[in-house]
Tab-separated table of C-alpha atoms and ligand atoms in Angstrom:
chain	number	residue	atom	x	y	z
A	1	UNK	CA	25.449	53.540	-50.091
A	2	UNK	CA	27.845	50.881	-51.299
A	3	UNK	CA	28.771	48.304	-48.688
A	4	UNK	CA	32.291	48.448	-47.254
A	5	UNK	CA	32.910	44.946	-48.530
A	6	UNK	CA	31.003	43.087	-51.209
A	7	UNK	CA	31.883	39.494	-52.081
A	8	UNK	CA	30.187	37.870	-55.052
A	9	UNK	CA	30.362	34.236	-56.107
A	10	UNK	CA	33.595	33.778	-54.202
A	11	UNK	CA	35.193	30.397	-54.644
A	12	UNK	CA	38.628	29.230	-53.557
A	13	UNK	CA	40.197	25.879	-54.230
A	14	UNK	CA	43.584	24.633	-53.018
A	15	UNK	CA	44.265	21.481	-55.043
A	16	UNK	CA	41.419	19.151	-54.071
A	17	UNK	CA	40.347	21.247	-51.074
A	18	UNK	CA	37.468	23.633	-51.522
A	19	UNK	CA	38.280	26.287	-48.913
A	20	UNK	CA	35.471	28.696	-49.850
A	21	UNK	CA	32.352	27.805	-51.811
A	22	UNK	CA	29.981	30.200	-53.594
A	23	UNK	CA	30.146	32.983	-51.047
A	24	UNK	CA	28.013	36.116	-51.419
A	25	UNK	CA	28.420	38.592	-48.590
A	26	UNK	CA	27.870	42.303	-47.941
A	27	UNK	CA	29.488	43.974	-44.947
A	28	UNK	CA	28.231	47.484	-44.162
A	29	UNK	CA	30.353	50.519	-43.425
A	30	UNK	CA	31.071	50.911	-39.720
A	31	UNK	CA	29.994	47.371	-38.959
A	32	UNK	CA	31.775	45.052	-36.512
A	33	UNK	CA	31.469	41.846	-38.487
A	34	UNK	CA	32.734	38.467	-37.282
A	35	UNK	CA	33.467	35.308	-39.199
A	36	UNK	CA	33.071	32.447	-36.768
A	37	UNK	CA	33.690	28.767	-37.398
A	38	UNK	CA	35.752	25.724	-36.523
A	39	UNK	CA	39.318	25.269	-37.698
A	40	UNK	CA	39.511	24.749	-41.447
A	41	UNK	CA	36.061	26.188	-42.221
A	42	UNK	CA	37.471	28.845	-44.550
A	43	UNK	CA	37.311	32.063	-42.517
A	44	UNK	CA	40.986	32.977	-42.803
A	45	UNK	CA	40.938	32.300	-46.534
A	46	UNK	CA	38.032	34.738	-46.951
A	47	UNK	CA	39.889	37.378	-44.926
A	48	UNK	CA	43.059	36.870	-46.987
A	49	UNK	CA	41.067	37.201	-50.207
A	50	UNK	CA	39.566	40.497	-48.962
A	51	UNK	CA	43.072	41.721	-48.059
A	52	UNK	CA	44.480	40.585	-51.412
A	53	UNK	CA	46.999	38.063	-50.020
A	54	UNK	CA	45.081	35.317	-51.779
A	55	UNK	CA	43.421	35.341	-55.213
A	56	UNK	CA	39.960	33.735	-55.474
A	57	UNK	CA	39.621	30.858	-57.932
A	58	UNK	CA	36.511	32.694	-59.122
A	59	UNK	CA	34.309	35.527	-57.916
A	60	UNK	CA	34.891	39.164	-57.068
A	61	UNK	CA	35.794	41.473	-54.183
A	62	UNK	CA	34.583	45.081	-54.124
A	63	UNK	CA	35.641	47.521	-51.418
A	64	UNK	CA	33.604	50.701	-50.962
A	65	UNK	CA	32.040	50.371	-54.384
A	66	UNK	CA	35.248	49.599	-56.281
A	67	UNK	CA	36.209	46.217	-57.712
A	68	UNK	CA	39.623	45.374	-56.239
A	69	UNK	CA	39.823	41.700	-57.244
A	70	UNK	CA	42.904	42.337	-59.388
A	71	UNK	CA	44.606	44.831	-57.037
A	72	UNK	CA	47.641	44.101	-54.853
A	73	UNK	CA	47.184	44.218	-51.054
A	74	UNK	CA	48.876	47.620	-50.619
A	75	UNK	CA	46.529	49.178	-53.189
A	76	UNK	CA	43.436	48.225	-51.165
A	77	UNK	CA	41.948	50.550	-48.513
A	78	UNK	CA	42.194	47.906	-45.786
A	79	UNK	CA	44.766	46.767	-43.270
A	80	UNK	CA	45.267	43.444	-41.536
A	81	UNK	CA	46.158	42.587	-37.946
A	82	UNK	CA	47.506	39.068	-37.541
A	83	UNK	CA	47.442	36.758	-34.558
A	84	UNK	CA	51.252	36.680	-34.330
A	85	UNK	CA	51.431	40.516	-34.409
A	86	UNK	CA	54.295	40.480	-36.972
A	87	UNK	CA	56.164	43.346	-35.243
A	88	UNK	CA	59.757	44.118	-36.187
A	89	UNK	CA	61.746	42.925	-33.134
A	90	UNK	CA	64.719	45.231	-33.687
A	91	UNK	CA	62.601	48.384	-33.988
A	92	UNK	CA	61.210	50.428	-31.103
A	93	UNK	CA	57.458	50.625	-30.546
A	94	UNK	CA	57.199	54.048	-32.170
A	95	UNK	CA	59.323	52.951	-35.155
A	96	UNK	CA	57.088	49.923	-35.605
A	97	UNK	CA	54.002	52.130	-35.645
A	98	UNK	CA	55.630	54.661	-37.995
A	99	UNK	CA	56.842	52.019	-40.402
A	100	UNK	CA	53.950	52.089	-42.873
A	101	UNK	CA	53.953	55.884	-42.942
A	102	UNK	CA	57.681	55.886	-43.647
A	103	UNK	CA	57.195	53.515	-46.563
A	104	UNK	CA	54.414	55.803	-47.814
A	105	UNK	CA	56.859	58.734	-47.743
A	106	UNK	CA	55.153	60.749	-45.002
A	107	UNK	CA	57.418	63.492	-43.570
A	108	UNK	CA	59.141	62.799	-40.256
A	109	UNK	CA	57.247	65.268	-38.091
A	110	UNK	CA	53.820	64.295	-39.359
A	111	UNK	CA	54.763	60.639	-39.057
A	112	UNK	CA	55.707	61.027	-35.427
A	113	UNK	CA	52.532	62.959	-34.595
A	114	UNK	CA	50.289	60.359	-36.223
A	115	UNK	CA	52.126	57.476	-34.567
A	116	UNK	CA	51.852	59.169	-31.144
A	117	UNK	CA	48.146	59.614	-31.703
A	118	UNK	CA	47.683	55.964	-32.706
A	119	UNK	CA	49.634	54.789	-29.651
A	120	UNK	CA	47.506	56.989	-27.399
A	121	UNK	CA	44.330	55.501	-28.890
A	122	UNK	CA	45.451	52.022	-27.830
A	123	UNK	CA	46.570	53.372	-24.407
A	124	UNK	CA	50.293	52.947	-25.007
A	125	UNK	CA	51.483	56.553	-24.689
A	126	UNK	CA	54.839	56.421	-22.873
A	127	UNK	CA	55.912	53.099	-24.433
A	128	UNK	CA	57.464	54.680	-27.552
A	129	UNK	CA	61.055	53.615	-26.938
A	130	UNK	CA	60.508	50.041	-25.806
A	131	UNK	CA	61.301	47.084	-28.008
A	132	UNK	CA	58.609	44.434	-28.649
A	133	UNK	CA	60.346	41.928	-26.342
A	134	UNK	CA	59.973	44.406	-23.459
A	135	UNK	CA	56.173	44.304	-23.760
A	136	UNK	CA	53.485	41.916	-22.542
A	137	UNK	CA	51.391	39.957	-25.058
A	138	UNK	CA	48.474	42.360	-24.714
A	139	UNK	CA	50.757	45.372	-25.198
A	140	UNK	CA	52.304	43.815	-28.295
A	141	UNK	CA	48.837	43.231	-29.674
A	142	UNK	CA	48.009	46.893	-29.077
A	143	UNK	CA	51.160	47.972	-30.935
A	144	UNK	CA	50.035	45.805	-33.854
A	145	UNK	CA	46.641	47.536	-33.741
A	146	UNK	CA	48.261	50.988	-33.587
A	147	UNK	CA	50.436	50.090	-36.561
A	148	UNK	CA	47.367	49.089	-38.546
A	149	UNK	CA	45.163	52.073	-37.673
A	150	UNK	CA	47.875	54.708	-38.143
A	151	UNK	CA	47.434	54.237	-41.892
A	152	UNK	CA	43.762	55.200	-41.544
A	153	UNK	CA	42.371	52.172	-43.381
A	154	UNK	CA	38.680	52.286	-44.233
A	155	UNK	CA	38.367	48.757	-42.915
A	156	UNK	CA	40.460	46.724	-40.510
A	157	UNK	CA	40.773	42.966	-40.986
A	158	UNK	CA	41.621	41.046	-37.827
A	159	UNK	CA	42.696	37.409	-37.967
A	160	UNK	CA	42.290	35.855	-34.504
A	161	UNK	CA	44.066	38.887	-33.031
A	162	UNK	CA	43.474	37.783	-29.431
A	163	UNK	CA	44.260	34.115	-29.975
A	164	UNK	CA	47.634	34.208	-28.228
A	165	UNK	CA	46.375	35.919	-25.078
A	166	UNK	CA	45.282	34.286	-21.837
A	167	UNK	CA	41.606	34.415	-20.932
A	168	UNK	CA	41.642	37.471	-18.623
A	169	UNK	CA	43.686	39.575	-21.000
A	170	UNK	CA	41.588	38.374	-23.872
A	171	UNK	CA	38.414	39.586	-22.184
A	172	UNK	CA	40.005	42.942	-21.431
A	173	UNK	CA	41.218	43.325	-25.021
A	174	UNK	CA	37.751	42.443	-26.326
A	175	UNK	CA	36.358	45.492	-24.529
A	176	UNK	CA	39.211	47.638	-25.839
A	177	UNK	CA	38.738	46.439	-29.405
A	178	UNK	CA	35.064	47.281	-29.291
A	179	UNK	CA	35.810	50.755	-27.910
A	180	UNK	CA	38.479	51.302	-30.543
A	181	UNK	CA	36.108	50.312	-33.316
A	182	UNK	CA	33.456	52.695	-31.986
A	183	UNK	CA	35.851	55.604	-31.700
A	184	UNK	CA	37.374	55.028	-35.156
A	185	UNK	CA	33.960	54.389	-36.714
A	186	UNK	CA	35.457	52.068	-39.346
A	187	UNK	CA	34.480	48.574	-40.468
A	188	UNK	CA	36.082	45.717	-38.535
A	189	UNK	CA	36.108	42.206	-39.976
A	190	UNK	CA	37.075	39.809	-37.253
A	191	UNK	CA	37.998	36.140	-37.646
A	192	UNK	CA	37.616	33.903	-34.617
A	193	UNK	CA	36.776	30.356	-33.631
A	194	UNK	CA	35.697	31.598	-30.185
A	195	UNK	CA	31.930	31.890	-30.095
A	196	UNK	CA	31.861	34.004	-26.902
A	197	UNK	CA	34.139	36.505	-28.544
A	198	UNK	CA	32.044	36.674	-31.702
A	199	UNK	CA	28.795	37.124	-29.749
A	200	UNK	CA	30.296	39.752	-27.423
A	201	UNK	CA	31.868	41.963	-30.050
A	202	UNK	CA	29.850	41.801	-33.217
A	203	UNK	CA	27.029	43.659	-34.854
A	204	UNK	CA	26.641	40.627	-37.117
A	205	UNK	CA	28.159	37.167	-37.228
A	206	UNK	CA	28.661	34.795	-40.163
A	207	UNK	CA	28.946	31.191	-39.014
A	208	UNK	CA	31.173	29.148	-41.340
A	209	UNK	CA	31.151	25.420	-41.853
A	210	UNK	CA	33.128	23.644	-44.574
A	211	UNK	CA	33.720	26.745	-46.681
A	212	UNK	CA	30.156	28.010	-46.548
A	213	UNK	CA	28.272	30.558	-44.485
A	214	UNK	CA	25.638	28.453	-42.752
A	215	UNK	CA	24.055	31.312	-40.820
A	216	UNK	CA	24.287	35.079	-40.923
A	217	UNK	CA	22.683	37.388	-38.395
A	218	UNK	CA	23.011	39.423	-35.228
A	219	UNK	CA	24.479	37.603	-32.232
A	220	UNK	CA	20.983	37.379	-30.784
A	221	UNK	CA	19.498	35.889	-33.951
A	222	UNK	CA	22.264	33.307	-34.229
A	223	UNK	CA	22.171	32.365	-30.551
A	224	UNK	CA	18.387	32.360	-30.090
A	225	UNK	CA	17.481	30.882	-33.481
A	226	UNK	CA	20.277	28.581	-34.643
A	227	UNK	CA	19.238	27.140	-37.988
A	228	UNK	CA	20.692	23.678	-37.690
A	229	UNK	CA	22.206	21.296	-35.158
A	230	UNK	CA	25.772	22.297	-36.062
A	231	UNK	CA	25.129	25.962	-35.242
A	232	UNK	CA	23.082	25.117	-32.147
A	233	UNK	CA	26.005	23.214	-30.670
A	234	UNK	CA	28.898	25.291	-32.038
A	235	UNK	CA	27.461	28.625	-30.877
A	236	UNK	CA	26.793	28.168	-27.174
A	237	UNK	CA	25.544	24.838	-25.892
A	238	UNK	CA	22.180	23.281	-26.574
A	239	UNK	CA	20.270	20.120	-25.997
A	240	UNK	CA	18.975	18.785	-29.303
A	241	UNK	CA	15.546	17.229	-28.902
A	242	UNK	CA	14.248	14.655	-31.381
A	243	UNK	CA	10.724	15.358	-32.683
A	244	UNK	CA	9.042	12.843	-30.346
A	245	UNK	CA	10.785	14.313	-27.300
A	246	UNK	CA	9.947	17.872	-28.354
A	247	UNK	CA	6.300	16.794	-28.527
A	248	UNK	CA	6.416	15.544	-24.930
A	249	UNK	CA	7.270	19.111	-23.895
A	250	UNK	CA	4.247	20.465	-25.772
A	251	UNK	CA	6.435	21.745	-28.621
A	252	UNK	CA	5.844	21.082	-32.346
A	253	UNK	CA	7.039	17.598	-33.312
A	254	UNK	CA	10.224	18.686	-35.092
A	255	UNK	CA	13.892	18.584	-34.121
A	256	UNK	CA	14.453	21.445	-31.679
A	257	UNK	CA	17.428	23.050	-29.928
A	258	UNK	CA	17.004	24.187	-26.346
A	259	UNK	CA	19.461	26.384	-24.448
A	260	UNK	CA	20.152	25.148	-20.905
A	261	UNK	CA	19.306	28.516	-19.353
A	262	UNK	CA	15.801	28.247	-20.857
A	263	UNK	CA	15.029	24.953	-19.162
A	264	UNK	CA	13.020	25.290	-15.942
A	265	UNK	CA	12.993	22.679	-13.198
A	266	UNK	CA	10.036	22.014	-10.918
A	267	UNK	CA	7.802	24.674	-12.436
A	268	UNK	CA	4.348	24.853	-10.752
A	269	UNK	CA	2.539	23.604	-13.866
A	270	UNK	CA	4.348	20.275	-14.036
A	271	UNK	CA	6.380	19.240	-17.082
A	272	UNK	CA	8.218	16.068	-18.045
A	273	UNK	CA	9.475	13.971	-15.130
A	274	UNK	CA	13.066	12.825	-14.872
A	275	UNK	CA	15.985	11.982	-12.624
A	276	UNK	CA	19.101	14.104	-12.114
A	277	UNK	CA	22.095	12.275	-13.600
A	278	UNK	CA	24.740	14.883	-12.867
A	279	UNK	CA	25.160	18.225	-11.085
A	280	UNK	CA	28.153	20.195	-12.358
A	281	UNK	CA	29.278	23.131	-10.265
A	282	UNK	CA	30.763	25.966	-12.371
A	283	UNK	CA	30.961	28.735	-9.740
A	284	UNK	CA	28.206	31.153	-10.773
A	285	UNK	CA	25.933	28.331	-11.952
A	286	UNK	CA	25.078	24.682	-11.738
A	287	UNK	CA	24.681	22.644	-14.910
A	288	UNK	CA	22.157	19.961	-14.184
A	289	UNK	CA	21.852	16.953	-16.495
A	290	UNK	CA	18.522	15.133	-16.317
A	291	UNK	CA	17.541	11.702	-17.671
A	292	UNK	CA	13.963	12.103	-18.868
A	293	UNK	CA	11.532	9.318	-18.004
A	294	UNK	CA	10.456	6.978	-20.776
A	295	UNK	CA	12.100	8.717	-23.788
A	296	UNK	CA	15.751	7.693	-23.449
A	297	UNK	CA	16.855	11.323	-23.725
A	298	UNK	CA	18.853	13.723	-21.584
A	299	UNK	CA	18.443	17.444	-21.190
A	300	UNK	CA	20.700	20.002	-19.536
A	301	UNK	CA	19.417	22.844	-17.355
A	302	UNK	CA	21.357	25.780	-16.006
A	303	UNK	CA	20.481	27.251	-12.637
A	304	UNK	CA	22.152	30.170	-10.853
A	305	UNK	CA	24.146	29.266	-7.774
A	306	UNK	CA	21.411	30.256	-5.340
A	307	UNK	CA	18.323	28.675	-3.777
A	308	UNK	CA	17.074	25.361	-5.151
A	309	UNK	CA	20.170	24.678	-7.306
A	310	UNK	CA	22.319	24.384	-4.196
A	311	UNK	CA	20.195	21.594	-2.820
A	312	UNK	CA	20.025	19.441	-5.931
A	313	UNK	CA	21.976	16.236	-6.205
A	314	UNK	CA	22.302	13.113	-8.318
A	315	UNK	CA	19.293	10.843	-8.183
A	316	UNK	CA	16.789	13.591	-7.249
A	317	UNK	CA	13.472	13.495	-9.053
A	318	UNK	CA	12.507	16.695	-10.884
A	319	UNK	CA	10.070	17.921	-13.522
A	320	UNK	CA	11.379	19.716	-16.583
A	321	UNK	CA	9.621	22.439	-18.606
A	322	UNK	CA	10.576	24.456	-21.658
A	323	UNK	CA	9.092	27.803	-22.594
A	324	UNK	CA	7.827	27.282	-26.194
A	325	UNK	CA	9.041	30.775	-27.110
A	326	UNK	CA	12.554	29.820	-26.038
A	327	UNK	CA	12.867	26.668	-28.131
A	328	UNK	CA	14.507	26.844	-31.558
A	329	UNK	CA	12.984	24.570	-34.220
A	330	UNK	CA	15.704	23.358	-36.591
A	331	UNK	CA	15.441	23.186	-40.359
A	332	UNK	CA	14.331	19.763	-41.490
A	333	UNK	CA	16.882	19.634	-44.319
A	334	UNK	CA	19.715	20.436	-41.897
A	335	UNK	CA	22.388	17.777	-41.580
A	336	UNK	CA	22.514	15.942	-38.277
A	337	UNK	CA	25.234	17.092	-35.868
B	1	ATP	P1	41.666	28.181	-38.723
B	1	ATP	O1	40.711	28.652	-37.683
B	1	ATP	O2	42.336	26.889	-38.372
B	1	ATP	O3	42.615	29.226	-39.219
B	1	ATP	P2	39.997	28.642	-41.028
B	1	ATP	O4	38.532	28.497	-40.823
B	1	ATP	O5	40.535	30.016	-41.049
B	1	ATP	O6	40.772	27.743	-39.984
B	1	ATP	P3	41.253	28.325	-43.563
B	1	ATP	O7	42.607	28.634	-43.033
B	1	ATP	O8	40.585	29.361	-44.369
B	1	ATP	O9	40.293	27.891	-42.376
B	1	ATP	O10	41.344	26.960	-44.402
B	1	ATP	C1	40.256	26.432	-45.152
B	1	ATP	C2	40.712	25.174	-45.837
B	1	ATP	O11	41.664	25.490	-46.855
B	1	ATP	C3	41.413	24.166	-44.931
B	1	ATP	O12	41.035	22.890	-45.333
B	1	ATP	C4	42.878	24.424	-45.202
B	1	ATP	O13	43.642	23.251	-44.966
B	1	ATP	C5	42.892	24.826	-46.647
B	1	ATP	N1	43.986	25.762	-46.943
B	1	ATP	C6	44.132	27.009	-46.478
B	1	ATP	N2	45.220	27.618	-46.994
B	1	ATP	C7	45.807	26.701	-47.810
B	1	ATP	C8	46.974	26.722	-48.644
B	1	ATP	N3	47.749	27.813	-48.737
B	1	ATP	N4	47.252	25.595	-49.331
B	1	ATP	C9	46.467	24.507	-49.272
B	1	ATP	N5	45.357	24.429	-48.510
B	1	ATP	C10	45.021	25.513	-47.785
C-alpha cells in the first residue's frame, strides 16, 4: 500500500535560510504522526509544503500514491487546521462548517446534514447558531476541526492547533483529538513544539532540529533511546553523563543520557555517593539534584511524593544507582548540547 504521505529529497530555502534540508519521510495511512521541534526547526514549512501553501525548492510530495508537487492546495486530498482557527467571525458556527461544502457546490440539504454530523463528532451539537465570538477557545478550535473534517479529507494537517489554549483545556482537547482521529480513521499530521503533547498523541514522532529530522520513531523509542544530547534534553529531561562518569555507574564509558525517574537513591547494593544539592517539590514528585563525589557532576533523580522522598533535604548524603537497561548511550558523532 502506498503511504498517505511520501516526501522525497525535500529541500526548502528562503533566501539564505535553509528551512528544510534533504527530507525523506513516509507517513502511513491512519497514522497519528507528529513533527516535534523547537521554534524555527522547519516543521511548519514541511506541513505547508504537504498542504501546497508552499512550493519546495526541490524534491517531491506524493499523497496516497499520486505526485501532487505541482498541484494547488484545493486539489490535494488534505485539509489544514491552523492555530488561529481562521473562522469567519460574521458567520454562524453551522455556516462556518458548511462553508467548504458550499464552495464545492454541495446541495443545501446535504450540506446541512454533513455539517450537523461534523459538529456532533466534535461534541458541538446545539451550537449551530452561535457566532465564533460567543464561543470559548476550545469550542472555537472544535469548530475549526469540524470545518476541516466535513470535507472528508484523507489526511488532516494540524499546525499547533492547541497552542492558544490554556493547559487544562489543552489536555482535554488532546484526548478529544486522539478520539476523533481514531473514529475517523484518517491520517493526522500534527505540528507541535510541546514534547508532552507529541508523546501523548502520536503513533510516531519526527524530531526536527535545524531543518532536519534528527530522530524518527514511536514515542517510546524517542523517549527511551534518544540518539543525541539535543533529543535527550528536548524530549523530556535527562542528565547527560560524560563517559568517565558513566563508567563510575558501571555503564559503558560513552556519553549517556539518564532519565530522572530511572535514577535510584540508596539502593541496597550501593552506588555512587553524593550530597543532595536541591530538593524541588512539584506536587506529585520531588526532583532531587545530587552533587556526585569526586567527579564534579550532578545528576537529577525523581521520587514520588511518598516515603523516603518526603524526608530528604539539602545536604543529606545519598548513594545513586542507575539501571544499565535504563541508560541511553548517545551517538559518538552527535553534536554536544
Ligand atoms: P515555529 O514552531 O516557530 O512555527 P517551525 O519549526 O515551524 O517554527 P518554520 O516556520 O518551518 O519553523 O521555519 C523554519 C525556518 O524558515 C525559520 O528559520 C524561519 O524563519 C524560516 N521561514 C519560514 N517561513 C519563511 C518565509 N515565508 N520567509 C522567510 N523565511 C521563512
